[in-house]
Coordinates of C-alpha atoms and ligand atoms in Angstrom, one line a residue:
M296 CA 169.0 4.4 251.2
R297 CA 170.2 7.9 252.3
K298 CA 173.4 7.4 250.4
F299 CA 171.4 6.6 247.3
A300 CA 169.3 9.8 247.7
Y301 CA 172.5 11.8 248.2
C302 CA 173.8 10.4 244.9
K303 CA 170.7 11.3 243.1
V304 CA 171.0 14.9 244.3
V305 CA 174.6 15.1 243.2
L306 CA 173.7 13.6 239.8
A307 CA 170.8 16.0 239.4
T308 CA 172.8 19.1 240.3
S309 CA 175.7 18.2 238.0
L310 CA 173.1 17.7 235.3
V311 CA 171.8 21.2 235.9
W312 CA 175.4 22.5 235.7
V313 CA 176.2 20.7 232.5
L314 CA 173.0 22.0 230.9
L315 CA 173.8 25.5 232.2
D316 CA 177.3 25.3 230.7
M317 CA 176.0 24.1 227.4
F318 CA 173.5 26.9 227.4
L319 CA 176.2 29.5 228.1
L320 CA 178.5 28.0 225.6
L321 CA 175.9 28.1 222.9
Y322 CA 174.7 31.6 223.8
F323 CA 178.2 33.2 223.6
S324 CA 179.2 31.3 220.4
E325 CA 176.1 32.8 218.7
C326 CA 176.8 36.3 220.0
N327 CA 178.9 37.4 217.1
K328 CA 175.7 37.2 215.2
C329 CA 173.8 39.4 217.6
D330 CA 175.1 42.5 215.9
E331 CA 174.1 41.2 212.6
K332 CA 170.5 40.8 213.8
K333 CA 170.4 44.3 215.1
E334 CA 171.8 45.7 211.9
R335 CA 169.2 44.0 209.7
G336 CA 166.5 46.2 211.3
L337 CA 164.8 48.7 209.0
P338 CA 164.1 52.1 210.5
A339 CA 160.5 51.4 211.0
G340 CA 160.7 48.5 213.3
D341 CA 162.1 46.2 215.8
V342 CA 160.8 43.1 214.1
L343 CA 162.7 40.1 215.4
E344 CA 164.2 38.1 212.6
P345 CA 165.8 34.7 212.9
V346 CA 169.6 35.1 213.4
Q347 CA 171.3 34.5 210.0
K348 CA 174.1 32.1 209.8
P349 CA 176.9 33.8 207.9
H350 CA 176.9 33.1 204.2
E351 CA 173.3 32.0 204.3
G352 CA 170.3 34.2 203.8
P353 CA 169.4 36.3 200.8
G354 CA 172.2 37.8 198.9
E355 CA 175.0 36.4 201.1
M356 CA 178.3 36.0 199.3
G357 CA 177.0 38.4 196.7
K358 CA 174.5 35.9 195.4
P359 CA 171.5 37.1 193.4
V360 CA 168.2 37.5 195.2
V361 CA 165.2 35.8 193.7
I362 CA 161.8 37.3 194.4
P363 CA 158.9 34.8 194.7
K364 CA 156.3 35.0 192.0
E365 CA 153.6 36.3 194.2
D366 CA 155.6 39.3 195.1
Q367 CA 156.6 40.3 191.6
E368 CA 153.9 43.0 191.2
K369 CA 154.9 44.6 194.4
M370 CA 158.5 44.4 193.4
K371 CA 157.8 46.3 190.2
E372 CA 156.1 49.0 192.1
M373 CA 159.0 49.3 194.5
F374 CA 161.5 49.3 191.7
K375 CA 160.3 52.8 190.6
I376 CA 161.2 54.4 193.9
N377 CA 165.0 54.2 193.3
Q378 CA 165.2 52.6 189.9
F379 CA 166.6 49.4 191.4
N380 CA 165.1 46.4 193.0
L381 CA 164.4 47.9 196.4
M382 CA 162.6 44.7 197.6
A383 CA 165.6 42.6 196.9
S384 CA 167.9 45.2 198.6
E385 CA 165.7 45.2 201.7
M386 CA 165.9 41.4 202.0
I387 CA 169.7 41.5 202.1
A388 CA 171.5 41.9 205.4
L389 CA 173.1 45.4 205.8
N390 CA 176.4 43.6 206.5
R391 CA 176.2 40.8 204.0
S392 CA 179.2 38.8 203.0
L393 CA 180.9 39.2 199.7
P394 CA 183.3 37.1 197.7
D395 CA 187.0 38.1 197.6
V396 CA 187.2 38.9 193.9
R397 CA 190.8 40.2 193.9
L398 CA 193.5 38.8 191.7
E399 CA 195.6 36.2 193.5
G400 CA 198.6 38.4 193.5
C401 CA 196.7 41.1 195.4
K402 CA 195.8 38.9 198.3
T403 CA 199.4 38.5 199.5
K404 CA 200.6 42.1 199.1
V405 CA 201.8 43.7 202.2
Y406 CA 201.3 47.5 202.8
P407 CA 203.1 49.8 205.1
D408 CA 201.6 50.3 208.6
N409 CA 201.7 54.1 208.6
L410 CA 199.3 54.8 205.8
P411 CA 197.4 58.1 205.9
T412 CA 194.0 58.2 207.4
T413 CA 190.9 58.8 205.2
S414 CA 187.5 60.3 205.6
V415 CA 184.9 58.7 203.5
V416 CA 182.5 61.2 202.0
I417 CA 179.1 59.9 200.7
V418 CA 176.6 62.2 199.1
F419 CA 173.0 61.1 198.9
H420 CA 169.7 62.4 197.7
N421 CA 166.6 60.3 198.6
E422 CA 168.7 57.2 198.8
A423 CA 167.1 53.9 200.0
W424 CA 167.8 53.1 203.6
S425 CA 169.2 49.6 202.8
T426 CA 171.6 50.7 200.1
L427 CA 172.9 53.7 202.0
L428 CA 173.5 51.8 205.3
R429 CA 175.0 48.8 203.4
T430 CA 177.5 51.2 202.0
V431 CA 178.3 52.5 205.5
H432 CA 178.5 49.0 207.1
S433 CA 180.8 47.7 204.3
V434 CA 183.1 50.7 204.8
I435 CA 183.2 50.1 208.6
N436 CA 183.6 46.3 208.4
R437 CA 186.2 46.2 205.7
S438 CA 188.5 49.1 206.5
P439 CA 191.3 48.8 209.1
R440 CA 190.0 51.0 212.0
H441 CA 193.2 53.1 212.3
M442 CA 193.0 54.1 208.6
L443 CA 189.4 55.2 208.8
E444 CA 189.0 58.7 210.3
E445 CA 185.3 59.0 209.9
I446 CA 182.4 58.7 207.5
V447 CA 180.7 61.9 206.4
L448 CA 177.2 61.5 205.0
V449 CA 176.1 64.6 203.0
D450 CA 172.3 64.8 202.5
D451 CA 171.6 66.9 199.4
A452 CA 168.1 67.9 200.6
S453 CA 166.4 64.6 200.7
E454 CA 162.7 64.6 201.3
R455 CA 162.3 61.1 202.9
D456 CA 161.6 61.1 206.6
F457 CA 163.7 58.1 207.4
L458 CA 166.8 59.9 206.2
K459 CA 166.3 62.6 208.9
R460 CA 166.1 61.8 212.6
P461 CA 166.1 57.9 212.2
L462 CA 169.3 58.1 210.2
E463 CA 171.1 60.3 212.7
S464 CA 170.2 58.1 215.7
Y465 CA 171.1 54.9 213.8
V466 CA 174.6 56.1 212.9
K467 CA 175.3 57.3 216.4
K468 CA 175.5 53.7 217.6
L469 CA 178.1 52.7 215.0
K470 CA 181.7 52.1 216.1
V471 CA 183.2 54.7 213.8
P472 CA 182.2 58.4 213.9
V473 CA 179.6 59.0 211.2
H474 CA 178.5 62.6 210.7
V475 CA 175.3 63.6 208.9
I476 CA 175.6 67.0 207.1
R477 CA 172.6 68.6 205.5
M478 CA 172.6 70.9 202.5
E479 CA 170.0 73.6 203.0
Q480 CA 168.7 73.3 199.5
R481 CA 169.3 71.0 196.5
S482 CA 172.8 71.8 195.6
G483 CA 174.0 69.0 193.3
L484 CA 176.7 66.4 193.7
I485 CA 179.7 68.7 193.4
R486 CA 178.7 71.3 195.9
A487 CA 177.6 68.6 198.3
R488 CA 180.9 66.8 198.0
L489 CA 182.8 70.0 198.5
K490 CA 180.9 70.6 201.7
G491 CA 181.6 67.1 202.9
A492 CA 185.3 67.5 202.1
A493 CA 185.4 70.8 203.9
V494 CA 184.1 69.3 207.2
S495 CA 186.2 66.1 207.0
K496 CA 189.5 65.7 208.8
G497 CA 191.4 62.7 207.2
Q498 CA 194.6 63.3 205.2
V499 CA 192.9 61.5 202.3
I500 CA 189.4 62.1 201.1
T501 CA 187.6 59.1 199.7
F502 CA 184.4 59.7 197.8
L503 CA 181.9 56.9 197.5
D504 CA 178.4 56.8 195.9
A505 CA 175.5 56.1 198.3
H506 CA 174.8 52.6 196.9
C507 CA 178.2 50.8 197.1
E508 CA 179.7 47.9 198.9
C509 CA 183.4 47.7 199.7
T510 CA 185.1 44.4 199.6
V511 CA 187.9 43.0 201.6
G512 CA 191.2 44.8 201.3
W513 CA 189.7 47.7 199.3
L514 CA 191.2 50.6 201.2
E515 CA 194.9 49.7 201.9
P516 CA 196.1 49.7 198.2
L517 CA 194.4 53.0 197.6
L518 CA 196.0 54.7 200.6
A519 CA 199.3 53.0 199.9
R520 CA 199.4 54.4 196.4
I521 CA 198.7 58.0 197.6
K522 CA 201.4 57.6 200.3
Q523 CA 203.9 56.7 197.5
D524 CA 202.9 59.7 195.4
R525 CA 200.5 62.3 196.8
K526 CA 199.6 63.6 193.4
T527 CA 198.2 60.3 192.4
V528 CA 194.4 60.1 192.4
V529 CA 193.1 56.6 192.7
C530 CA 190.0 54.7 191.8
P531 CA 189.1 51.1 192.8
I532 CA 187.8 48.7 190.2
I533 CA 184.1 49.3 190.2
D534 CA 182.3 46.0 190.4
V535 CA 178.7 45.6 189.4
I536 CA 175.9 45.2 191.8
S537 CA 172.9 44.2 189.7
D538 CA 170.0 46.6 189.9
D539 CA 167.7 43.7 189.4
T540 CA 169.0 41.0 191.8
F541 CA 171.8 42.7 193.8
E542 CA 174.1 40.0 192.6
Y543 CA 177.8 41.0 193.1
M544 CA 179.8 40.7 189.9
A545 CA 183.5 41.4 189.7
G546 CA 184.5 44.2 187.3
S547 CA 187.4 43.8 184.9
D548 CA 190.9 45.0 185.4
M549 CA 191.2 45.2 181.6
T550 CA 189.0 48.3 181.0
Y551 CA 189.8 51.9 181.8
G552 CA 188.1 55.2 181.4
G553 CA 187.9 57.3 178.3
F554 CA 185.3 59.6 176.7
N555 CA 183.8 60.3 173.3
W556 CA 183.4 63.7 171.6
K557 CA 179.9 64.1 173.0
L558 CA 181.8 64.1 176.3
N559 CA 180.2 61.0 177.6
F560 CA 182.3 58.9 179.9
R561 CA 183.0 55.5 178.3
W562 CA 184.9 52.3 179.2
Y563 CA 187.5 51.1 176.8
P564 CA 189.9 48.1 176.8
V565 CA 193.3 48.9 178.5
P566 CA 195.7 49.3 175.5
Q567 CA 198.7 47.2 175.0
R568 CA 201.1 50.1 175.8
E569 CA 199.7 50.3 179.3
M570 CA 200.1 46.6 179.8
D571 CA 203.7 46.9 178.6
R572 CA 204.4 49.8 180.9
R573 CA 203.4 47.5 183.8
K574 CA 205.4 44.7 182.4
G575 CA 202.3 42.6 182.2
D576 CA 201.7 42.7 186.0
R577 CA 197.9 43.2 186.3
T578 CA 198.2 43.8 190.1
L579 CA 199.9 47.2 189.4
P580 CA 197.8 50.3 189.0
V581 CA 196.5 51.2 185.5
R582 CA 196.9 54.8 184.3
T583 CA 193.5 55.8 183.2
P584 CA 192.6 58.9 181.1
T585 CA 189.3 59.5 183.0
M586 CA 187.4 58.2 185.9
A587 CA 183.8 57.1 186.2
G588 CA 183.5 59.7 189.0
G589 CA 181.6 58.1 191.9
L590 CA 184.4 56.4 193.7
F591 CA 187.9 57.7 194.2
S592 CA 190.5 58.8 196.8
I593 CA 192.6 61.9 196.7
D594 CA 195.1 63.5 199.1
R595 CA 193.4 66.4 200.8
D596 CA 196.1 69.0 200.1
Y597 CA 196.5 67.9 196.5
F598 CA 192.7 68.3 196.1
Q599 CA 193.1 71.9 197.3
E600 CA 196.1 72.5 195.1
I601 CA 194.3 71.6 191.9
G602 CA 191.4 73.8 192.9
T603 CA 189.0 70.9 193.9
Y604 CA 186.0 70.6 191.6
D605 CA 184.3 73.2 189.3
A606 CA 181.8 74.4 191.8
G607 CA 179.8 76.0 188.9
M608 CA 178.6 72.6 187.8
D609 CA 175.0 71.7 188.6
I610 CA 173.5 68.5 190.0
W611 CA 175.7 66.0 188.1
G612 CA 177.1 65.1 184.7
G613 CA 180.5 66.1 183.3
E614 CA 182.1 66.5 186.7
N615 CA 184.0 63.2 186.4
L616 CA 185.6 64.2 183.1
E617 CA 186.2 67.7 184.5
I618 CA 188.2 66.4 187.4
S619 CA 190.0 63.9 185.3
F620 CA 191.2 66.5 182.8
R621 CA 192.1 68.8 185.7
I622 CA 194.2 66.1 187.4
W623 CA 196.2 65.2 184.3
Q624 CA 196.6 68.9 183.3
C625 CA 197.7 70.0 186.7
G626 CA 200.6 67.5 187.0
G627 CA 198.8 64.7 188.7
T628 CA 198.2 61.1 187.7
L629 CA 194.9 59.2 187.6
E630 CA 194.9 55.5 188.2
I631 CA 192.7 52.5 188.7
V632 CA 194.2 50.5 191.5
T633 CA 193.4 47.0 190.4
C634 CA 193.8 45.4 193.9
S635 CA 190.9 47.5 195.2
H636 CA 187.4 46.4 194.5
V637 CA 184.2 48.3 195.3
G638 CA 180.7 47.4 194.1
H639 CA 178.3 49.9 192.8
V640 CA 174.6 49.5 191.8
F641 CA 174.5 50.6 188.2
R642 CA 171.0 51.8 187.1
K643 CA 169.5 51.9 183.7
A644 CA 167.7 55.2 184.4
T645 CA 168.2 58.0 186.8
P646 CA 165.6 58.3 189.7
Y647 CA 166.5 62.0 190.2
T648 CA 164.5 64.9 188.9
F649 CA 166.2 68.2 188.2
P650 CA 164.9 71.7 187.7
G651 CA 165.0 72.3 183.9
G652 CA 165.6 68.6 183.1
T653 CA 168.7 66.5 183.0
G654 CA 169.6 67.2 179.4
Q655 CA 170.1 71.0 180.0
I656 CA 172.2 70.5 183.1
I657 CA 174.5 68.1 181.5
N658 CA 174.9 70.3 178.4
K659 CA 175.8 73.3 180.6
N660 CA 178.3 71.3 182.6
N661 CA 179.9 69.9 179.4
R662 CA 180.3 73.3 177.9
R663 CA 182.1 74.4 181.0
L664 CA 184.3 71.3 180.7
A665 CA 185.0 72.0 177.0
E666 CA 185.7 75.7 177.4
V667 CA 188.0 75.3 180.4
W668 CA 190.1 72.3 179.7
M669 CA 190.0 71.3 176.0
D670 CA 191.6 74.1 174.1
E671 CA 191.1 73.5 170.3
F672 CA 189.8 70.0 171.0
K673 CA 186.5 71.6 172.1
N674 CA 185.7 72.0 168.4
F675 CA 185.1 68.3 168.2
F676 CA 182.5 68.6 171.0
Y677 CA 180.7 71.5 169.4
I678 CA 180.6 69.8 166.0
I679 CA 179.3 66.6 167.2
S680 CA 176.6 68.2 169.4
P681 CA 175.4 71.0 167.2
D682 CA 172.4 71.7 169.4
I683 CA 174.6 72.8 172.2
G684 CA 175.8 76.1 171.0
R685 CA 178.0 77.4 168.2
I686 CA 176.9 75.3 165.3
E687 CA 179.6 74.6 162.9
H688 CA 179.3 71.5 160.6
W689 CA 182.3 69.6 159.7
L690 CA 182.5 66.2 158.0
Y691 CA 178.8 65.2 158.1
C692 CA 176.4 63.1 156.2
D693 CA 172.8 64.0 156.2
S694 CA 170.4 61.3 155.3
L695 CA 166.6 61.0 155.4
H696 CA 165.2 58.4 157.6
G697 CA 161.5 58.2 157.6
G698 CA 161.2 61.9 157.0
M699 CA 163.4 62.8 159.8
L700 CA 166.7 64.5 159.1
V701 CA 169.5 62.8 160.9
F702 CA 172.9 64.3 161.2
Q703 CA 175.8 62.0 161.7
V704 CA 179.3 63.3 162.3
F705 CA 182.3 61.3 161.5
S706 CA 185.9 62.0 162.1
Y707 CA 188.7 61.0 159.8
T708 CA 191.4 60.0 162.2
A709 CA 195.2 60.0 162.2
N710 CA 194.9 56.2 161.8
K711 CA 192.9 56.7 158.6
E712 CA 189.7 55.4 160.1
I713 CA 186.3 57.0 159.5
R714 CA 185.0 57.0 163.0
T715 CA 182.1 58.1 165.2
D716 CA 182.4 57.4 168.9
D717 CA 184.0 54.0 169.0
L718 CA 182.5 52.7 165.8
C719 CA 184.3 52.7 162.5
L720 CA 183.1 52.6 158.9
D721 CA 183.8 49.1 157.7
V722 CA 183.2 47.3 154.4
S723 CA 183.7 43.6 154.0
K724 CA 182.9 42.9 150.3
L725 CA 183.3 44.4 146.9
N726 CA 180.5 46.8 146.0
G727 CA 179.2 46.2 149.5
P728 CA 177.4 48.7 151.7
V729 CA 179.3 50.3 154.6
T730 CA 178.6 49.1 158.1
M731 CA 179.5 50.5 161.5
L732 CA 181.7 48.1 163.5
K733 CA 183.6 48.6 166.6
C734 CA 187.0 50.1 165.7
H735 CA 189.7 47.5 165.9
H736 CA 192.7 49.7 164.9
L737 CA 194.1 46.9 162.8
K738 CA 193.5 48.8 159.5
G739 CA 192.1 46.0 157.4
N740 CA 188.6 46.8 156.3
Q741 CA 188.5 50.0 158.3
L742 CA 191.4 51.7 156.5
W743 CA 190.5 54.6 154.2
E744 CA 192.8 56.9 152.1
Y745 CA 191.5 60.4 151.6
D746 CA 192.6 62.2 148.4
P747 CA 192.3 65.9 149.1
V748 CA 192.5 66.7 145.4
K749 CA 190.0 64.2 144.0
L750 CA 188.0 64.4 147.2
T751 CA 187.7 60.6 147.2
L752 CA 187.7 58.2 150.2
Q753 CA 189.3 55.1 148.9
H754 CA 188.8 51.8 150.7
V755 CA 192.4 50.5 150.7
N756 CA 191.7 46.8 150.9
S757 CA 189.3 46.7 147.9
N758 CA 190.7 49.7 146.0
Q759 CA 187.1 51.0 145.6
C760 CA 185.7 54.4 146.5
L761 CA 183.0 55.4 148.9
D762 CA 179.9 56.2 147.0
K763 CA 176.7 57.9 147.9
A764 CA 173.6 55.8 148.7
T765 CA 171.5 55.3 145.6
E766 CA 167.8 55.6 145.7
E767 CA 167.0 52.2 144.2
D768 CA 169.2 49.8 146.1
S769 CA 170.2 51.0 149.5
Q770 CA 169.8 53.4 152.4
V771 CA 173.6 53.6 153.1
P772 CA 176.7 54.5 151.1
S773 CA 178.5 51.6 149.4
I774 CA 181.9 51.2 147.8
R775 CA 182.1 51.0 144.1
D776 CA 184.8 51.2 141.4
C777 CA 186.4 54.7 141.5
S778 CA 184.8 56.7 138.8
G779 CA 185.7 60.3 139.6
G780 CA 182.0 61.1 139.6
R781 CA 180.3 63.6 142.0
S782 CA 178.7 60.8 144.0
Q783 CA 182.1 59.8 145.1
Q784 CA 183.3 63.2 146.3
W785 CA 183.4 63.9 150.0
L786 CA 184.2 67.2 151.7
L787 CA 186.1 67.0 154.9
R788 CA 185.4 70.1 156.9
N789 CA 188.5 71.0 158.9
V790 CA 188.8 71.7 162.5
T791 CA 191.8 73.5 163.7
L792 CA 194.0 71.0 165.3
P793 CA 196.8 71.5 167.8
E794 CA 200.4 70.9 166.7
I795 CA 200.5 67.3 167.8
F796 CA 198.4 66.2 165.0
Ligands
MN107 MN1 175.7 55.8 191.5

């Protein structure tokens, strides 16, 4: 009887131990998710949320967030604050998982151990908590610790309270030094970036926007390229984070940066010559004429040597082309490193307000850009934007549309296209009206021969001449049999072009 009771005690205590073991085991295996739980907190509260399993939960693996019907009204209200779906952003973990969107050939590349360190400089103005901190966490979680010197957050005079004390105490707890620097008054992107660069210590300075997410392996190829050649300024491929759903969508390695004569930054397909130069290897960096501006890495000393940014530029606009022209004209190289992917929330409208309005600031910045870096090419800019300053009309058509005078400026290019921005004058049938189609550079229906004596523009494929729009049949010019009449005479106003033309 006593023996039986003894057995019961042993059995009961072992059961307790087994349960305790199981409890401990479960507790510690869950613990890697404890940090995640902490990081999901918004500044306002310590609301306990269920621990997310990785790759589940809203927005994990870069999946789109769907807002339930009943919250749609509130969602629309919140959208206005930052011009992106703030409600969706706040539902997503600050350290959400993302897919590995790199080309297969990138995943197996090996980089040297002794890469330079980088400081990551992020300028923000009234940024949302969730997007700003998601940027910071993605940098920390996806950068090798020994390459990351620090993160410098430069506050360009934000008004929101949570970006003051709460931000400072939050970043203090992170495992990488994060410094918050304040501009005393609204200074604009350039001056804020320069201040961030000045206080940072890494050999390389990496600028990021305040609503980005870095993906696995983003940093190593950027730093490796700068180590190879310190005069190379490098940009990652900029992936798209949807402003509506926060879905993560891989950007293309087949587009690079250019600009039009209004001095707007534009994406264009990577030309064949650049594919040939890389012998078809898409994992090699692409030389790009310009950068989008928000995301790039540059060697600290080289940044000084080229004179950094034009500090006379206000708020933003034009600074990305300015630094692109500066780099190329000061003996450097600008590249998109196709093995590096960073996501960015692209917005349809700017949430920022500027003294004097956005238009004026961008015009002023663009004038500085044109005057400093473009030599005679600046004429293209002034011609195409006559409201900006010295008005000088060159090949233009004026047409009346609903009582409003519309100026359109076309350039007759060395390839014999009649072009405005990236659209070309195209005609596809005899006696047909002209249309504007994307320039294909294959001549065909976009090839025009100008006769400087007869003043005609002959459409080569059809042998017909460009003729003025007639009152009765159309609003736009057409091609008709060449008659030598006045309605087929076109004056090309010249701009002085440099020797290379
Ligand atoms: Mn941005």
